[in-house]
Coordinates of C-alpha atoms in Angstrom, one line a residue:
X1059 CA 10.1 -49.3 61.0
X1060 CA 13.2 -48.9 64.1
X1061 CA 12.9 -45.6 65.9
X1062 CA 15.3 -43.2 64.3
X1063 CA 18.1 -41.8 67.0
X1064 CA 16.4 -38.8 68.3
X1065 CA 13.4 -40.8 69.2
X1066 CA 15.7 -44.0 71.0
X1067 CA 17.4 -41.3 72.8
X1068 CA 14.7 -39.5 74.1
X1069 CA 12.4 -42.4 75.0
X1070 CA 16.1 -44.0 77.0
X1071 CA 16.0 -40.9 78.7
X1072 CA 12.5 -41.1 79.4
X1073 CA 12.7 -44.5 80.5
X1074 CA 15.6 -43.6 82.6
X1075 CA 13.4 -40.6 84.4
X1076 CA 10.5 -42.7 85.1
X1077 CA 13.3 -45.5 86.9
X1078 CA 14.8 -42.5 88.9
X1079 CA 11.3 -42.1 90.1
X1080 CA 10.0 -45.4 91.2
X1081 CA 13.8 -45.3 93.0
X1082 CA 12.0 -42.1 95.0
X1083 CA 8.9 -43.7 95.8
X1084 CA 11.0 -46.9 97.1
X1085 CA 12.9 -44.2 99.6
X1086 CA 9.5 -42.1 100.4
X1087 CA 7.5 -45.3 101.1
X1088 CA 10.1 -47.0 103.2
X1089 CA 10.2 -50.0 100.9
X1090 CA 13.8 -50.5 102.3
X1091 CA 13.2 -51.4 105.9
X1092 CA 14.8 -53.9 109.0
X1093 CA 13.5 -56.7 109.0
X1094 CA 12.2 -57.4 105.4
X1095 CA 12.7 -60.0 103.2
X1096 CA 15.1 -59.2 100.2
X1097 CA 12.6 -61.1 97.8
X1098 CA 9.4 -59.0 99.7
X1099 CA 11.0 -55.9 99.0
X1100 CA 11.7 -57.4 95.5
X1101 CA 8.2 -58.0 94.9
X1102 CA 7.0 -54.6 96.7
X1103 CA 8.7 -52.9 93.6
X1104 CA 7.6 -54.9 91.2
X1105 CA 4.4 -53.8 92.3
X1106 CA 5.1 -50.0 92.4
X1107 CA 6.5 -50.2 89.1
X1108 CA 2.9 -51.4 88.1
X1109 CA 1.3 -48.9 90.1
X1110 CA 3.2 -45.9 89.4
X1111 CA 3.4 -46.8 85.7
X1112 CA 1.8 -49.9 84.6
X1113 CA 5.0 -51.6 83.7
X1114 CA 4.6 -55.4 84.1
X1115 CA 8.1 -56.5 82.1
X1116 CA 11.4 -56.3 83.4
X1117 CA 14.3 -57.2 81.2
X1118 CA 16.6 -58.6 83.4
X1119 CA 16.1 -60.5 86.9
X1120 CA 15.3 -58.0 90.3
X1121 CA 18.1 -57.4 92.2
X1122 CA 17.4 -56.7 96.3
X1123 CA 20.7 -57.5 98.2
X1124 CA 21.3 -56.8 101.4
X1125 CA 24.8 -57.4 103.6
X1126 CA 27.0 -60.0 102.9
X1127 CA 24.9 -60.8 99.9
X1128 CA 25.8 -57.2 98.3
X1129 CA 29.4 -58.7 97.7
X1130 CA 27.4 -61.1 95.2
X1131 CA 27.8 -59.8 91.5
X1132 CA 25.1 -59.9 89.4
X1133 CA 25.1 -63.8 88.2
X1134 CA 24.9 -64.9 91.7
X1135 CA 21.8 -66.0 93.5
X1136 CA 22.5 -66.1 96.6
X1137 CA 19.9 -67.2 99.2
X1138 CA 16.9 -64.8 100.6
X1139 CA 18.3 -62.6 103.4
X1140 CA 16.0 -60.5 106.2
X1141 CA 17.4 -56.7 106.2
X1142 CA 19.4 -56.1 109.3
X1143 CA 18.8 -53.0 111.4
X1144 CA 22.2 -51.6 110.5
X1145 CA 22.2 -52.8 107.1
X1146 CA 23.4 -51.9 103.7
X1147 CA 21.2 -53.0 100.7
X1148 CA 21.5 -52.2 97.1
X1149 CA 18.5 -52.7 94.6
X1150 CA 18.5 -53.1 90.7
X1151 CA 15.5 -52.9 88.6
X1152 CA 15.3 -52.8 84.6
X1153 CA 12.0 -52.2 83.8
X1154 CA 10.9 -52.5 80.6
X1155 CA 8.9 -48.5 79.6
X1156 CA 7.1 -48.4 76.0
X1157 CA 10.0 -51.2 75.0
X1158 CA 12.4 -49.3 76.3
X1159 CA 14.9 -50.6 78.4
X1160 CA 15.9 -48.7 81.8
X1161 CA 18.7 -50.2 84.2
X1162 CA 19.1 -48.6 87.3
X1163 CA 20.6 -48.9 90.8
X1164 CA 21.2 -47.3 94.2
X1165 CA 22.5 -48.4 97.5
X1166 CA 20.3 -47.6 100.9
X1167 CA 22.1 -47.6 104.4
X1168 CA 20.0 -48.1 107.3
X1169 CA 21.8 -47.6 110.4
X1170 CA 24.7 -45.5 111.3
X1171 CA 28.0 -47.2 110.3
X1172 CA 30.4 -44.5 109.0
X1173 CA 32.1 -47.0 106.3
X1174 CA 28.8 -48.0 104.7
X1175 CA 27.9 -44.4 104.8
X1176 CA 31.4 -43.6 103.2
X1177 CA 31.0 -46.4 100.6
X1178 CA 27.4 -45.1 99.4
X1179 CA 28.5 -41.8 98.9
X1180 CA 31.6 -42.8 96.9
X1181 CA 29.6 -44.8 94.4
X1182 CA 27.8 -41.6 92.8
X1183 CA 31.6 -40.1 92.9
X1184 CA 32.8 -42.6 91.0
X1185 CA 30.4 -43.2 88.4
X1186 CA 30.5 -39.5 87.6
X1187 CA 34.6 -39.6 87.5
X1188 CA 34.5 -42.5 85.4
X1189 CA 32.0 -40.8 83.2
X1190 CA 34.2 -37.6 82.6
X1191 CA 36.9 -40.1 81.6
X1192 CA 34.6 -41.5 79.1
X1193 CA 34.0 -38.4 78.0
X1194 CA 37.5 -37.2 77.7
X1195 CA 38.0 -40.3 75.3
X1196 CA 36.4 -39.9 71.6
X1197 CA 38.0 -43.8 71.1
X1198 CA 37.6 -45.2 74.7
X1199 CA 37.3 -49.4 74.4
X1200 CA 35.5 -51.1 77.2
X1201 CA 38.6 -52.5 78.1
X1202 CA 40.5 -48.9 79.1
X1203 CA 37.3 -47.6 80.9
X1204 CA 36.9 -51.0 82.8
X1205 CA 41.0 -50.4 84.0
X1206 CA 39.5 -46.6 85.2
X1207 CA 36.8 -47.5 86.9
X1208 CA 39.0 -50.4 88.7
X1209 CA 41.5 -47.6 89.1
X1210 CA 38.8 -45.1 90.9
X1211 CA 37.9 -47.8 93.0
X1212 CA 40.8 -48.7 94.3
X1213 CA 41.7 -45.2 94.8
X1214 CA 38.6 -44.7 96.7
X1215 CA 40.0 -47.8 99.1
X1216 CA 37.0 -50.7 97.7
X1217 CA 37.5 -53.2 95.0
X1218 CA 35.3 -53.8 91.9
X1219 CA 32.7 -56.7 92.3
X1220 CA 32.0 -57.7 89.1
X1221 CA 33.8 -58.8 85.6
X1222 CA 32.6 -56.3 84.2
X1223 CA 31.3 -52.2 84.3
X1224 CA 28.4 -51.8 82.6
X1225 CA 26.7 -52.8 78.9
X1226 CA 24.6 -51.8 76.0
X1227 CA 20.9 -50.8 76.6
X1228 CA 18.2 -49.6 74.2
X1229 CA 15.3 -51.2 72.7
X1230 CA 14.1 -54.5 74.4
X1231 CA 15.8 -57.0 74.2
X1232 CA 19.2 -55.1 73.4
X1233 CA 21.1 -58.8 73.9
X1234 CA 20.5 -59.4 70.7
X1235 CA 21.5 -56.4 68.8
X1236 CA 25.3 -56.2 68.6
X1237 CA 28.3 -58.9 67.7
X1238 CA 29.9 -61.1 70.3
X1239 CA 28.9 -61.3 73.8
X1240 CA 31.7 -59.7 75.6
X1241 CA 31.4 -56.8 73.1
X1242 CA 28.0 -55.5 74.7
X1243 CA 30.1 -55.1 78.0
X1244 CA 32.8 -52.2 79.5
X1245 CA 34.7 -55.6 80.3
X1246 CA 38.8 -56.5 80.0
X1247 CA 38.0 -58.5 77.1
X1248 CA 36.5 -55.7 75.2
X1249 CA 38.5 -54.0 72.8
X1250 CA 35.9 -52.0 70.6
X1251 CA 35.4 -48.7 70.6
X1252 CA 32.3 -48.1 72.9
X1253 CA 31.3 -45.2 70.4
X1254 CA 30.7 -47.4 67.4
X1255 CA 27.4 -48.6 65.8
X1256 CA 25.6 -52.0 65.7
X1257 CA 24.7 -54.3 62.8
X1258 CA 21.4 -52.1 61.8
X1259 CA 23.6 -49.2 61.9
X1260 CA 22.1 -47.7 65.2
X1261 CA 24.1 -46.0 68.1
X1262 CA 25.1 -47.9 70.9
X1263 CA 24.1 -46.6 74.1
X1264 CA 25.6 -47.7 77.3
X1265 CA 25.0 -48.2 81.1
X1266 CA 28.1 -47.8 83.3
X1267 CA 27.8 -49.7 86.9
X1268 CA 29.7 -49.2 89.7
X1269 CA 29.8 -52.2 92.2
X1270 CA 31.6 -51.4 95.1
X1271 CA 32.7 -53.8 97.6
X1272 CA 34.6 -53.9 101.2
X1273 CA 35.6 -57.5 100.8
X1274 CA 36.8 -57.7 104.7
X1275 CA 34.0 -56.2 106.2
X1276 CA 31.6 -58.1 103.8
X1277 CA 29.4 -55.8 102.2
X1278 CA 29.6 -53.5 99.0
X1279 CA 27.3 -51.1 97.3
X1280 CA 26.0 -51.0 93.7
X1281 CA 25.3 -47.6 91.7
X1282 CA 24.1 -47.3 87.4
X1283 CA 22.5 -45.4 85.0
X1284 CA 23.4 -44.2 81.8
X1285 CA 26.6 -43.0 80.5
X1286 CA 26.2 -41.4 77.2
X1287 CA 23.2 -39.9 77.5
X1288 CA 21.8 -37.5 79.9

């Protein structure tokens, strides 16, 4: 029998918690470091994820970008990269908890550079003005909070790097629990209500990213975690 909703919302937040946490250890242990391979570090999570947890599964591919390679939106696989003293790196991880899906990101600067330092600390600012938004909305489509968050970045002075802003999570594997493709995304193309239900009749619980990019200077940033919950 499916988890009824106070259960899926408290084990997404769970999930989420325990994602925030291995994004600690990755800080505290200095995972992030010159002169690393972007796969190593890859790997180096993987492992923590097993250590700190036992968690084995992830449901989507691991994400370690570093410089111009953090202009690259999630499709891309663009070749391994070493970590430059003065780099910017983002890292996104969905670990699988208990068959619960987390999706998480965060961006690490290394050296000194002002505009990187600038770009990291807009991404939180963002995500939590395009949240507000989406909370300000009862009937918000994907499509109108895509146009925000493309409008909060620009106003922040960095484009969007990706189609889209963020999807639906929840239960693994959520790709196959709602309608048409572009529907499980805050995309252009999406004009359902993002409060709505799927075919079994459960809530649908979304992840809002925010991926940041200085296209000129060649590097962006990458922030996500839940919207509608927590």
């Amino acid at each position: 029998m499916a988890d009824g909703e106070p259960t899926r919302v408290a084990r997404l937040l769970d999930a989420q918690a325990k994602a925030a946490r291995l994004f600690v250890e990755i800080e505290e242990r200095g995972l992030v470091a010159p002169g690393e391979g972007e796969r190593a570090v890859s790997d180096r999570v993987r492992d923590l994820a097993k250590e700190l947890f036992g968690t084995t599964r992830h449901w989507h591919k691991r994400i370690v970008r570093s410089g111009a390679n953090t202009l690259m939106p999630y499709r891309e696989n663009p070749p391994d990269r070493l970590i430059d003293a003065d780099g910017i790196v983002f890292a996104d991880f969905g670990p699988i908890f208990e068959e619960y899906e987390a999706d998480f990101g965060r961006t690490f600067v290394l050296g000194d550079d002002p505009v990187k330092h600038r770009l990291r600390d807009d991404l939180p600012k963002v995500f939590e003005a395009g949240r507000r938004f989406f909370e300000s909305e009862p009937d918000i489509t994907g499509k109108r909070l895509y146009a925000e968050v493309e409008r909060l970045a620009a106003e922040a002075g960095w484009e969007l790097g990706g189609w889209h802003a963020g999807h639906l999570v929840g239960e693994f594997p959520h790709e196959t629990i709602d309608g048409p493709d572009v529907e499980s995304y805050i995309a252009p193309g999406n004009d359902t209500p993002l409060r709505r239900t799927d075919k079994a009749g459960r809530r649908c619980h979304w992840i809002l990213e925010i991926h940041l990019i200085d296209r000129d200077r060649e590097f962006g940033g990458f922030y996500e975690e839940l919207l509608d919950l927590g």
